[in-house]
Short mmCIF file of C-alpha atoms in Angstrom, two decimals:
data_model
loop_
_atom_site.label_atom_id
_atom_site.label_comp_id
_atom_site.label_asym_id
_atom_site.label_seq_id
_atom_site.Cartn_x
_atom_site.Cartn_y
_atom_site.Cartn_z
CA MET P 1203 15.04 -2.53 -11.25
CA GLY P 1204 18.50 -3.96 -10.61
CA LYS P 1205 19.52 -3.12 -7.07
CA LYS P 1206 16.46 -1.07 -6.31
CA LEU P 1207 13.90 -1.87 -3.66
CA LYS P 1208 12.32 -5.20 -4.49
CA ASN P 1209 9.37 -5.65 -2.14
CA LEU P 1210 7.39 -3.97 0.59
CA GLY P 1211 5.89 -5.22 3.84
CA LEU P 1212 5.06 -4.43 7.40
CA ILE P 1213 6.72 -6.53 10.07
CA GLY P 1214 3.78 -8.43 11.50
CA LEU P 1215 1.60 -7.65 8.50
CA GLY P 1216 3.78 -9.17 5.83
CA MET P 1217 1.88 -7.17 3.22
CA VAL P 1218 3.19 -6.73 -0.29
CA ALA P 1219 2.52 -3.06 -0.94
CA GLY P 1220 -1.19 -3.15 -0.45
CA VAL P 1221 -3.99 -5.66 -0.72
CA ALA P 1222 -7.52 -5.01 -1.90
CA VAL P 1223 -8.92 -8.16 -0.33
CA SER P 1224 -12.32 -9.60 -1.00
CA VAL P 1225 -12.70 -11.96 1.95
CA GLN P 1226 -14.49 -15.08 0.79
CA TYR P 1227 -14.40 -18.35 2.68
CA SER P 1228 -15.65 -21.00 0.30
CA ALA P 1229 -15.10 -24.66 -0.33
CA LEU P 1230 -12.91 -25.36 -3.33
CA ALA P 1231 -14.35 -28.68 -4.47
CA GLN P 1232 -16.60 -26.96 -7.00
CA LYS P 1233 -13.92 -24.60 -8.31
CA GLY P 1234 -12.17 -27.03 -10.58
CA GLY P 1235 -14.44 -26.34 -13.54
CA ASP P 1236 -14.72 -28.66 -16.51
CA ALA P 1237 -11.08 -28.47 -17.63
CA PRO P 1238 -9.40 -31.90 -17.77
CA LEU P 1239 -6.58 -32.54 -15.33
CA PRO P 1240 -3.05 -32.62 -16.84
CA LEU P 1241 -2.39 -36.22 -15.83
CA ASP P 1242 1.16 -36.47 -17.22
CA GLU P 1243 2.32 -33.41 -15.27
CA LEU P 1244 0.59 -34.62 -12.11
CA ARG P 1245 2.33 -37.98 -12.42
CA GLN P 1246 5.63 -36.13 -12.79
CA LEU P 1247 4.87 -34.18 -9.62
CA ALA P 1248 4.11 -37.45 -7.82
CA ASP P 1249 7.35 -38.95 -9.15
CA VAL P 1250 9.40 -36.02 -7.84
CA TYR P 1251 7.67 -36.28 -4.47
CA ALA P 1252 8.47 -40.01 -4.30
CA LEU P 1253 12.08 -39.38 -5.40
CA ILE P 1254 12.62 -36.84 -2.60
CA LYS P 1255 11.09 -39.23 -0.06
CA SER P 1256 13.32 -42.10 -1.13
CA ASP P 1257 16.62 -40.50 -2.16
CA TYR P 1258 17.06 -37.18 -0.38
CA VAL P 1259 19.95 -37.01 2.09
CA GLU P 1260 17.59 -36.51 5.06
CA LYS P 1261 14.04 -37.49 5.84
CA VAL P 1262 11.55 -34.81 4.84
CA ASP P 1263 8.26 -34.31 6.62
CA ASP P 1264 5.32 -35.06 4.32
CA LYS P 1265 3.24 -32.08 5.42
CA LYS P 1266 6.14 -29.66 5.02
CA LEU P 1267 7.01 -31.00 1.57
CA LEU P 1268 3.46 -30.71 0.26
CA SER P 1269 2.88 -27.35 1.95
CA ASP P 1270 6.03 -25.96 0.33
CA ALA P 1271 4.94 -27.37 -3.05
CA ILE P 1272 1.60 -25.59 -2.78
CA ALA P 1273 3.30 -22.37 -1.68
CA GLY P 1274 5.74 -22.48 -4.60
CA MET P 1275 2.93 -23.07 -7.11
CA VAL P 1276 0.86 -20.15 -5.82
CA ASN P 1277 3.79 -17.76 -5.27
CA SER P 1278 4.92 -18.18 -8.88
CA LEU P 1279 1.71 -16.62 -10.23
CA ASP P 1280 2.15 -12.96 -9.27
CA PRO P 1281 3.55 -10.90 -6.37
CA HIS P 1282 0.26 -10.90 -4.42
CA SER P 1283 -0.94 -14.51 -4.60
CA VAL P 1284 0.23 -16.55 -1.61
CA TYR P 1285 -0.48 -19.75 0.28
CA LEU P 1286 -1.28 -19.09 3.95
CA ASP P 1287 -0.35 -21.84 6.38
CA GLN P 1288 -1.86 -21.98 9.86
CA LYS P 1289 0.34 -19.20 11.26
CA ASP P 1290 0.10 -16.95 8.19
CA PHE P 1291 -3.68 -17.36 8.01
CA ALA P 1292 -4.07 -16.31 11.64
CA GLU P 1293 -1.86 -13.27 10.99
CA MET P 1294 -3.92 -12.32 7.93
CA ARG P 1295 -7.05 -12.26 10.06
CA GLU P 1296 -5.23 -10.02 12.54
CA GLU P 1297 -4.19 -7.69 9.69
CA VAL P 1298 -7.71 -6.77 8.70
CA GLN P 1299 -8.55 -6.09 12.35
CA GLY P 1300 -5.73 -3.56 12.54
CA ARG P 1301 -3.57 -5.29 15.14
CA PHE P 1302 -0.57 -7.62 15.03
CA VAL P 1303 2.46 -8.67 17.05
CA GLY P 1304 5.70 -7.27 15.69
CA LEU P 1305 8.21 -4.44 15.71
CA GLY P 1306 6.20 -1.76 13.94
CA ILE P 1307 8.31 -1.07 10.85
CA GLU P 1308 7.54 -0.81 7.16
CA VAL P 1309 10.32 -2.59 5.30
CA ALA P 1310 11.64 -3.36 1.84
CA MET P 1311 14.60 -5.24 0.33
CA GLU P 1312 17.64 -3.37 -0.95
CA ASP P 1313 20.89 -4.97 -2.10
CA GLY P 1314 19.93 -8.13 -0.20
CA TYR P 1315 19.35 -6.31 3.10
CA VAL P 1316 16.13 -5.33 4.86
CA LYS P 1317 15.66 -1.59 4.48
CA ILE P 1318 13.56 0.44 6.91
CA VAL P 1319 11.08 2.46 4.86
CA SER P 1320 9.48 3.97 7.95
CA PRO P 1321 8.88 3.05 11.59
CA ILE P 1322 5.34 3.30 12.94
CA GLU P 1323 5.10 6.13 15.44
CA ASP P 1324 5.45 4.98 19.08
CA SER P 1325 6.20 1.39 18.02
CA PRO P 1326 9.03 -0.71 19.56
CA ALA P 1327 11.26 0.05 16.58
CA TYR P 1328 10.49 3.77 16.79
CA ARG P 1329 11.36 3.86 20.50
CA ALA P 1330 14.56 1.91 19.82
CA GLY P 1331 15.81 4.72 17.58
CA ILE P 1332 15.44 2.92 14.26
CA LYS P 1333 15.00 5.40 11.41
CA ALA P 1334 13.87 5.41 7.80
CA GLY P 1335 16.80 4.46 5.56
CA ASP P 1336 18.48 2.14 8.11
CA LEU P 1337 19.50 -1.31 6.87
CA ILE P 1338 19.05 -4.50 8.90
CA THR P 1339 22.06 -6.70 8.17
CA ARG P 1340 21.53 -9.43 10.80
CA ILE P 1341 18.54 -10.78 12.74
CA ASP P 1342 19.53 -12.57 15.96
CA ASN P 1343 23.05 -12.70 14.46
CA VAL P 1344 21.79 -14.51 11.34
CA PRO P 1345 22.94 -12.69 8.17
CA VAL P 1346 20.06 -11.25 6.17
CA LYS P 1347 21.91 -11.67 2.87
CA GLY P 1348 20.39 -14.65 1.11
CA LEU P 1349 17.06 -14.48 2.92
CA SER P 1350 13.85 -13.51 1.15
CA LEU P 1351 11.85 -10.62 2.57
CA ASP P 1352 9.23 -13.09 3.83
CA ASP P 1353 11.90 -15.16 5.60
CA ALA P 1354 13.34 -12.03 7.22
CA ILE P 1355 9.87 -10.92 8.33
CA LYS P 1356 9.16 -14.32 9.87
CA ARG P 1357 12.40 -14.14 11.86
CA MET P 1358 11.36 -10.76 13.26
CA ARG P 1359 7.93 -12.00 14.31
CA GLY P 1360 7.36 -13.76 17.60
CA GLU P 1361 5.48 -13.81 20.84
CA PRO P 1362 4.58 -10.58 22.66
CA HIS P 1363 7.35 -9.31 24.99
CA SER P 1364 9.99 -11.54 23.39
CA LYS P 1365 13.10 -9.81 22.06
CA VAL P 1366 14.90 -9.86 18.73
CA MET P 1367 18.45 -8.55 18.22
CA LEU P 1368 18.83 -6.44 15.09
CA THR P 1369 22.16 -5.41 13.59
CA ILE P 1370 21.65 -1.97 12.06
CA ALA P 1371 23.76 -0.20 9.44
CA ARG P 1372 23.11 3.50 8.90
CA ARG P 1373 24.48 5.45 5.98
CA GLY P 1374 27.07 7.88 7.27
CA ALA P 1375 27.82 5.81 10.40
CA ASP P 1376 31.26 4.19 10.65
CA THR P 1377 30.17 0.79 11.99
CA PRO P 1378 26.92 -1.18 12.43
CA TRP P 1379 25.47 -1.62 15.91
CA VAL P 1380 23.21 -4.15 17.62
CA VAL P 1381 19.91 -3.05 19.15
CA PRO P 1382 17.47 -5.26 21.09
CA VAL P 1383 13.81 -4.67 20.15
CA GLU P 1384 10.94 -6.10 22.18
CA ARG P 1385 8.00 -7.41 20.19
CA GLU P 1386 4.57 -6.21 21.19
CA GLU P 1387 1.05 -6.00 19.85
CA ILE P 1388 0.91 -3.15 17.38
CA LYS P 1389 -2.41 -1.41 16.98
CA VAL P 1390 -2.53 0.63 13.82
CA ALA P 1391 -4.95 3.54 14.07
CA SER P 1392 -6.82 3.44 10.77
CA VAL P 1393 -8.08 7.03 10.75
CA LYS P 1394 -6.84 10.37 12.05
CA ALA P 1395 -8.50 13.76 11.65
CA LYS P 1396 -8.03 17.35 12.76
CA MET P 1397 -8.48 20.96 11.68
CA ILE P 1398 -5.22 22.13 10.09
CA GLU P 1399 -6.29 25.73 10.42
CA PRO P 1400 -9.66 27.50 10.63
CA GLY P 1401 -11.88 26.31 7.79
CA TYR P 1402 -9.62 23.48 6.55
CA ALA P 1403 -9.80 19.86 7.68
CA TRP P 1404 -7.36 16.94 7.34
CA LEU P 1405 -8.53 13.31 7.29
CA ARG P 1406 -5.84 10.60 7.11
CA ILE P 1407 -6.39 6.89 6.45
CA ASN P 1408 -3.36 4.73 7.26
CA GLN P 1409 -4.88 1.44 6.12
CA PHE P 1410 -8.32 0.21 5.05
CA GLN P 1411 -9.45 -2.07 7.88
CA GLU P 1412 -12.76 -3.52 9.06
CA GLU P 1413 -13.54 -0.44 11.16
CA THR P 1414 -12.36 2.18 8.67
CA VAL P 1415 -15.77 3.24 7.32
CA ASP P 1416 -17.18 3.59 10.84
CA ASP P 1417 -14.09 5.49 11.98
CA VAL P 1418 -14.21 7.84 8.98
CA ALA P 1419 -17.89 8.55 9.61
CA ASP P 1420 -17.26 9.27 13.29
CA LYS P 1421 -14.31 11.56 12.56
CA LEU P 1422 -16.18 13.49 9.88
CA LYS P 1423 -19.28 13.98 12.04
CA ASP P 1424 -17.08 15.23 14.87
CA LEU P 1425 -15.22 17.65 12.57
CA TYR P 1426 -18.45 19.15 11.29
CA ALA P 1427 -20.01 19.31 14.74
CA ARG P 1428 -17.07 21.44 15.88
CA ASN P 1429 -16.55 23.32 12.59
CA PRO P 1430 -19.77 23.47 10.54
CA ASN P 1431 -18.29 25.82 7.90
CA ILE P 1432 -15.44 23.73 6.54
CA LYS P 1433 -14.14 25.29 3.29
CA GLY P 1434 -11.78 22.50 2.23
CA LEU P 1435 -11.04 18.88 3.14
CA VAL P 1436 -7.74 17.07 2.55
CA LEU P 1437 -8.05 13.27 2.30
CA ASP P 1438 -4.54 11.95 3.01
CA LEU P 1439 -3.81 8.51 1.51
CA ARG P 1440 -0.01 8.77 1.40
CA ASN P 1441 1.78 5.55 2.34
CA ASP P 1442 -1.59 3.78 2.71
CA PRO P 1443 -0.84 0.27 1.37
CA GLY P 1444 -4.49 -0.70 0.91
CA GLY P 1445 -6.65 -3.15 2.80
CA LEU P 1446 -10.26 -4.26 2.52
CA LEU P 1447 -12.18 -3.53 -0.65
CA PRO P 1448 -15.53 -2.80 1.11
CA SER P 1449 -13.82 -0.13 3.20
CA ALA P 1450 -12.47 1.58 0.08
CA ILE P 1451 -15.97 1.57 -1.40
CA GLY P 1452 -17.44 3.05 1.78
CA VAL P 1453 -14.88 5.85 2.00
CA SER P 1454 -15.51 6.77 -1.65
CA ALA P 1455 -19.28 6.67 -1.09
CA ALA P 1456 -18.99 9.17 1.77
CA PHE P 1457 -18.05 11.90 -0.73
CA LEU P 1458 -20.00 10.87 -3.84
CA PRO P 1459 -23.70 10.87 -4.75
CA ALA P 1460 -25.62 7.77 -3.68
CA ASN P 1461 -25.52 4.80 -6.07
CA ASP P 1462 -22.50 6.03 -8.06
CA VAL P 1463 -20.26 3.29 -9.46
CA ILE P 1464 -17.10 3.15 -7.33
CA VAL P 1465 -15.11 0.35 -8.94
CA SER P 1466 -15.58 -2.64 -11.22
CA THR P 1467 -13.64 -5.90 -11.48
CA LYS P 1468 -12.91 -8.30 -14.32
CA GLY P 1469 -11.59 -11.84 -13.96
CA GLN P 1470 -11.93 -15.42 -15.15
CA LEU P 1471 -14.87 -16.40 -12.94
CA ALA P 1472 -18.34 -14.97 -13.42
CA GLU P 1473 -18.30 -13.79 -9.79
CA SER P 1474 -15.09 -11.85 -10.51
CA ASN P 1475 -16.87 -9.70 -13.09
CA ALA P 1476 -18.75 -7.26 -10.92
CA THR P 1477 -19.65 -3.62 -10.46
CA PHE P 1478 -19.59 -2.08 -6.99
CA TYR P 1479 -21.79 0.88 -6.12
CA GLY P 1480 -21.76 3.35 -3.26
CA ARG P 1481 -24.56 1.54 -1.44
CA ARG P 1482 -24.62 0.00 2.01
CA GLU P 1483 -24.62 -3.59 0.78
CA PHE P 1484 -21.28 -3.00 -0.90
CA TYR P 1485 -19.41 -1.44 2.02
CA ALA P 1486 -21.03 -2.46 5.32
CA VAL P 1487 -19.04 -5.37 6.79
CA LYS P 1488 -21.27 -5.75 9.85
CA PRO P 1489 -25.05 -5.89 10.31
CA GLY P 1490 -26.76 -2.83 11.68
CA ALA P 1491 -27.33 0.77 10.68
CA ASP P 1492 -25.64 2.34 7.67
CA PRO P 1493 -22.49 4.05 9.07
CA LEU P 1494 -22.76 6.77 6.37
CA ALA P 1495 -26.46 7.50 6.85
CA LYS P 1496 -26.07 10.52 9.14
CA LEU P 1497 -23.06 12.20 7.58
CA PRO P 1498 -23.29 15.97 7.00
CA ALA P 1499 -24.75 16.81 3.59
CA ALA P 1500 -21.85 19.22 2.99
CA LEU P 1501 -19.50 16.26 2.46
CA LYS P 1502 -20.93 15.74 -1.00
CA THR P 1503 -19.84 19.20 -2.15
CA VAL P 1504 -16.99 20.42 0.08
CA PRO P 1505 -13.86 21.13 -2.04
CA MET P 1506 -11.39 18.24 -1.69
CA VAL P 1507 -7.76 17.41 -2.33
CA VAL P 1508 -6.57 13.79 -2.16
CA LEU P 1509 -2.87 13.42 -1.27
CA VAL P 1510 -1.12 10.33 -2.69
CA ASN P 1511 2.42 9.08 -3.19
CA THR P 1512 4.27 6.00 -4.39
CA GLY P 1513 3.28 4.22 -1.17
CA SER P 1514 -0.43 4.66 -1.94
CA ALA P 1515 -1.61 1.30 -3.26
CA SER P 1516 -4.59 -0.87 -4.04
CA ALA P 1517 -7.60 0.26 -1.98
CA SER P 1518 -6.07 3.75 -1.81
CA GLU P 1519 -5.95 3.82 -5.59
CA ILE P 1520 -9.59 2.74 -5.81
CA VAL P 1521 -10.61 5.76 -3.71
CA ALA P 1522 -8.31 8.22 -5.49
CA GLY P 1523 -9.37 6.90 -8.91
CA ALA P 1524 -13.09 7.17 -8.17
CA LEU P 1525 -12.87 10.71 -6.80
CA GLN P 1526 -10.67 11.71 -9.73
CA ASP P 1527 -12.97 10.20 -12.38
CA TYR P 1528 -16.00 12.08 -11.08
CA LYS P 1529 -13.93 15.27 -10.71
CA ARG P 1530 -15.01 15.26 -7.09
CA ALA P 1531 -11.49 15.99 -5.87
CA ILE P 1532 -8.09 17.09 -7.06
CA VAL P 1533 -5.47 14.34 -6.71
CA MET P 1534 -2.12 15.79 -5.64
CA GLY P 1535 1.32 14.30 -4.94
CA SER P 1536 3.31 11.55 -6.68
CA GLN P 1537 2.21 8.78 -9.03
CA THR P 1538 0.79 5.87 -7.01
CA PHE P 1539 2.06 2.30 -6.70
CA GLY P 1540 -0.08 0.74 -9.44
CA LYS P 1541 -1.61 -2.31 -7.78
CA GLY P 1542 -4.84 -2.83 -9.69
CA SER P 1543 -5.64 -6.41 -8.73
CA VAL P 1544 -8.04 -7.97 -6.23
CA GLN P 1545 -7.08 -10.87 -3.95
CA THR P 1546 -9.67 -13.33 -2.66
CA LEU P 1547 -9.13 -15.55 0.36
CA ARG P 1548 -10.14 -19.13 -0.45
CA GLN P 1549 -10.15 -21.29 2.63
CA LEU P 1550 -8.64 -24.76 2.19
CA THR P 1551 -8.99 -26.07 5.75
CA PRO P 1552 -10.19 -24.44 8.97
CA ASP P 1553 -6.63 -23.11 9.46
CA THR P 1554 -5.19 -22.61 5.96
CA ALA P 1555 -6.12 -20.63 2.88
CA VAL P 1556 -4.91 -19.33 -0.45
CA LYS P 1557 -4.89 -15.60 -1.11
CA LEU P 1558 -5.38 -15.65 -4.86
CA THR P 1559 -5.47 -12.85 -7.40
CA THR P 1560 -8.90 -13.24 -8.99
CA ALA P 1561 -9.53 -9.99 -10.88
CA ARG P 1562 -8.25 -6.66 -12.11
CA TYR P 1563 -10.10 -3.61 -10.93
CA PHE P 1564 -11.15 -0.58 -12.96
CA THR P 1565 -12.12 2.97 -12.04
CA PRO P 1566 -15.65 4.24 -12.82
CA LYS P 1567 -14.47 5.44 -16.24
CA GLY P 1568 -12.95 2.05 -17.01
CA ARG P 1569 -9.32 2.93 -16.36
CA SER P 1570 -7.09 0.04 -15.33
CA ILE P 1571 -4.60 1.03 -12.65
CA GLN P 1572 -2.62 -2.21 -12.78
CA ALA P 1573 1.13 -1.51 -13.19
CA LEU P 1574 0.42 2.15 -14.00
CA GLY P 1575 -1.13 3.72 -10.92
CA ILE P 1576 -3.00 6.98 -10.50
CA VAL P 1577 -1.31 10.00 -12.05
CA PRO P 1578 -1.98 13.08 -9.90
CA ASP P 1579 -3.79 16.08 -11.36
CA LEU P 1580 -1.13 18.21 -9.68
CA LYS P 1581 2.30 16.65 -9.24
CA VAL P 1582 3.86 17.95 -6.02
CA ASP P 1583 7.09 16.62 -4.49
CA GLU P 1584 7.33 15.49 -0.88
CA THR P 1585 9.61 18.41 0.02
CA PRO P 1586 10.66 21.66 -1.69
CA GLU P 1587 13.99 19.97 -2.52
CA GLY P 1588 12.61 16.80 -4.12
CA ASP P 1589 10.38 13.78 -3.80
CA GLY P 1590 12.14 12.00 -0.92
CA LEU P 1591 11.75 8.22 -0.76
CA ASN P 1592 9.19 8.31 -3.54
CA ALA P 1593 12.10 8.78 -5.96
CA VAL P 1594 13.54 5.35 -5.14
CA ARG P 1595 10.59 3.27 -3.98
CA VAL P 1596 9.61 0.19 -5.94
CA ARG P 1597 6.30 0.20 -7.81
CA GLU P 1598 4.07 -2.61 -9.03
CA ALA P 1599 5.63 -2.56 -12.49
CA ASP P 1600 9.03 -3.35 -10.90
CA LEU P 1601 7.88 -6.54 -9.16
CA ASP P 1602 8.72 -9.91 -10.68
CA HIS P 1603 5.75 -11.66 -12.33
CA HIS P 1604 3.50 -8.60 -12.01
CA LEU P 1605 0.28 -8.62 -13.99
CA THR P 1606 0.42 -6.41 -17.05
CA ASN P 1607 -2.02 -3.64 -17.85
CA GLU P 1608 -4.34 -4.84 -20.60
CA ALA P 1609 -5.08 -1.30 -21.76
CA ALA P 1610 -1.48 -0.07 -21.94
CA ASP P 1611 2.07 -1.26 -22.35
CA SER P 1612 3.22 -1.20 -18.73
CA LYS P 1613 6.73 -2.24 -19.73
CA SER P 1614 6.99 0.76 -22.01
CA ALA P 1615 5.61 3.04 -19.31
CA ASN P 1616 8.04 1.65 -16.77
CA ALA P 1617 10.97 2.07 -19.16
CA LYS P 1618 10.64 5.82 -18.74
CA ARG P 1619 11.80 5.55 -15.13
CA ARG P 1620 15.49 6.27 -14.88
CA ASP P 1621 17.41 3.42 -13.31
CA GLU P 1622 21.06 4.47 -13.53
CA LEU P 1623 22.99 3.45 -10.43
CA GLU P 1624 24.67 6.83 -10.05
CA GLU P 1625 21.28 8.58 -9.93
CA GLU P 1626 20.08 6.24 -7.21
CA GLN P 1627 23.25 6.78 -5.23
CA PHE P 1628 22.78 10.53 -5.56
CA THR P 1629 19.22 10.30 -4.26
CA MET P 1630 20.10 8.04 -1.32
CA ALA P 1631 22.97 10.33 -0.36
CA ALA P 1632 20.58 13.27 -0.34
CA LEU P 1633 18.21 11.32 1.93
CA LYS P 1634 20.93 10.21 4.36
CA ASN P 1635 20.22 12.82 7.00
CA GLU P 1636 16.66 13.62 6.03
CA LYS P 1637 14.08 13.33 8.80
CA PRO P 1638 10.89 11.32 8.14
CA ILE P 1639 7.94 13.48 7.12
CA GLU P 1640 5.30 13.90 9.81
CA PHE P 1641 2.10 13.77 7.78
CA GLY P 1642 -0.27 16.44 9.00
CA GLY P 1643 2.51 18.35 10.78
CA LYS P 1644 3.55 21.96 10.38
CA ASP P 1645 6.42 20.98 8.03
CA ASP P 1646 4.25 18.84 5.73
CA PHE P 1647 5.07 20.48 2.38
CA GLN P 1648 2.45 18.66 0.31
CA LEU P 1649 -0.28 19.49 2.81
CA THR P 1650 0.75 23.15 2.62
CA GLN P 1651 0.40 23.02 -1.16
CA ALA P 1652 -3.08 21.51 -0.79
CA LEU P 1653 -4.07 24.43 1.44
CA ASN P 1654 -2.58 26.86 -1.09
CA HIS P 1655 -4.76 25.30 -3.77
CA PHE P 1656 -7.89 25.76 -1.68
CA LYS P 1657 -6.99 29.41 -1.10
CA GLY P 1658 -6.15 30.18 -4.73
CA LEU P 1659 -2.46 30.69 -3.92
CA LYS P 1660 0.53 29.47 -5.93
CA VAL P 1661 1.08 25.70 -5.81
CA GLN P 1662 4.75 24.67 -6.09
CA LEU P 1663 4.63 21.84 -8.59
CA ALA P 1664 7.25 19.16 -9.14
CA LYS P 1665 9.83 19.83 -11.81
CA ALA P 1666 8.41 18.63 -15.13
CA ASP P 1667 9.63 15.21 -16.27
CA PRO P 1668 10.93 15.56 -19.84
CA ASP P 1669 9.80 11.99 -20.59
CA GLU P 1670 6.18 12.70 -19.68
CA ASP P 1671 3.40 14.79 -21.11
CA LYS P 1672 2.45 17.47 -18.64
CA PRO P 1673 -1.23 17.08 -17.63
CA ALA P 1674 -3.59 19.98 -18.12
CA PRO P 1675 -4.04 22.10 -14.98
CA ALA P 1676 -6.79 20.64 -12.82
CA LYS P 1677 -9.44 22.57 -10.97
CA LEU P 1678 -11.73 21.94 -8.05
CA PRO P 1679 -15.46 21.82 -8.70
CA GLY P 1680 -16.71 25.37 -8.53
CA GLN P 1681 -13.20 26.85 -8.50
CA GLU P 1682 -11.36 28.13 -11.58
CA PRO P 1683 -7.69 28.68 -10.74
CA LYS P 1684 -6.02 31.57 -12.45
CA PRO P 1685 -3.08 30.67 -14.72
CA ALA P 1686 -0.66 32.51 -12.43
CA GLU P 1687 -1.72 30.44 -9.42
CA ILE P 1688 -0.08 27.24 -10.66
CA LYS P 1689 3.50 27.48 -11.79
CA ASP P 1690 6.13 24.94 -12.73
CA ASP P 1691 9.09 26.00 -10.61
CA ALA P 1692 12.39 25.47 -12.39
CA ARG P 1693 14.51 24.06 -9.60
CA PRO P 1694 16.73 21.00 -8.95
CA SER P 1695 14.93 17.91 -7.77
CA ALA P 1696 15.66 14.29 -6.95
CA PRO P 1697 15.83 11.94 -9.94
CA LYS P 1698 12.40 10.73 -11.13
CA ARG P 1699 11.57 7.08 -11.46
#
């Protein structure tokens, strides 16, 4: 991708654009299998270790040297496999609980700088005036150029109520400025819900956490208690980077018939070849009653639209793919990120672990999403003028060492995305003064188009990409849209990638 965005994370989360995590804490002694050890290569590794210990200009701590060797070995596999030291492992456990200490910003790398993708509402960064599109050039006066995204994230982490000084460059501003930001515990609300207008409900999932299935069930029961005659439900998964696999299964099961296949996985180990159904044992992370048992029956048939964008990844794609395969919902928005792999936590010691990619996942119809993503039934841009940040965001196929898609040539598919520098500069210039979209707000263009679809009104589709085959018009179960209701508006738009 050249100078395009190279990675994604949340300060404090350190996530790489979504993780469908199967949390397994197991001893590794039995995992070696019957394969013989490569003794010559292991001796070479030992020789290099001894050489560094004896000849390097400074003394090197044994634990650090070996820890870094493990990290380098794991990190070289793919963008989502990582070694978790004591600090990282503790932060991973905080991630799945939906809380962490940090600044509250989603970030990426661009031209060697940390780019603000979006600040979390009411976070320290949000209150400090940091906006989407800003570039962090220095952290505590240390230049960001030359640092990896992980290194930059670690420098921005710290203890609650401690401060970090960020040097911010904003396109259109004459000079950078320094802003102090106080770290604090960030609690990410997993689920939001409300009635957009009479008869139409909006349910947003920001991230798939331990409590997501319970929260979704509570929100849905409350919506139906207050509005028993809901005519349409929008499930908003935009910018949802993923999370726990059981939570994705549970959310899908809330809208599908009992015992439907939600997702399947294929990997090297026998345990990695599995099929997951919409049953309690596959989504309940805590003992007790089934959180979906008392949901309104209407949820199985209410017309649905699922909103997605390039920031929808992993667990979000599992949900969107399942609902799309069963024609339970119309998927609307932009093509998703394309992370179709499952990471398993393998504990090494009480305080360290490896997050290892162990399988690819497949939709109920056997579609692999890896490096391709979910293609919406109805492609709708973020705004009437174009697709906003989705036009320049990185996708799985752009990441170094990404797993390929076994069922398709992901390199060929990715080659269709235009990558000329002048097009990117045009897009970023257009976004310079653009305000972040408030999902669920009155100016949410994609949400408005979802409501139009429910009502049988015209849906303003994205300008057709000449490099792509236009999908056949989709329809909601029980609703046959008239040809005139869906039109391809011929209008200028941001470059597609």
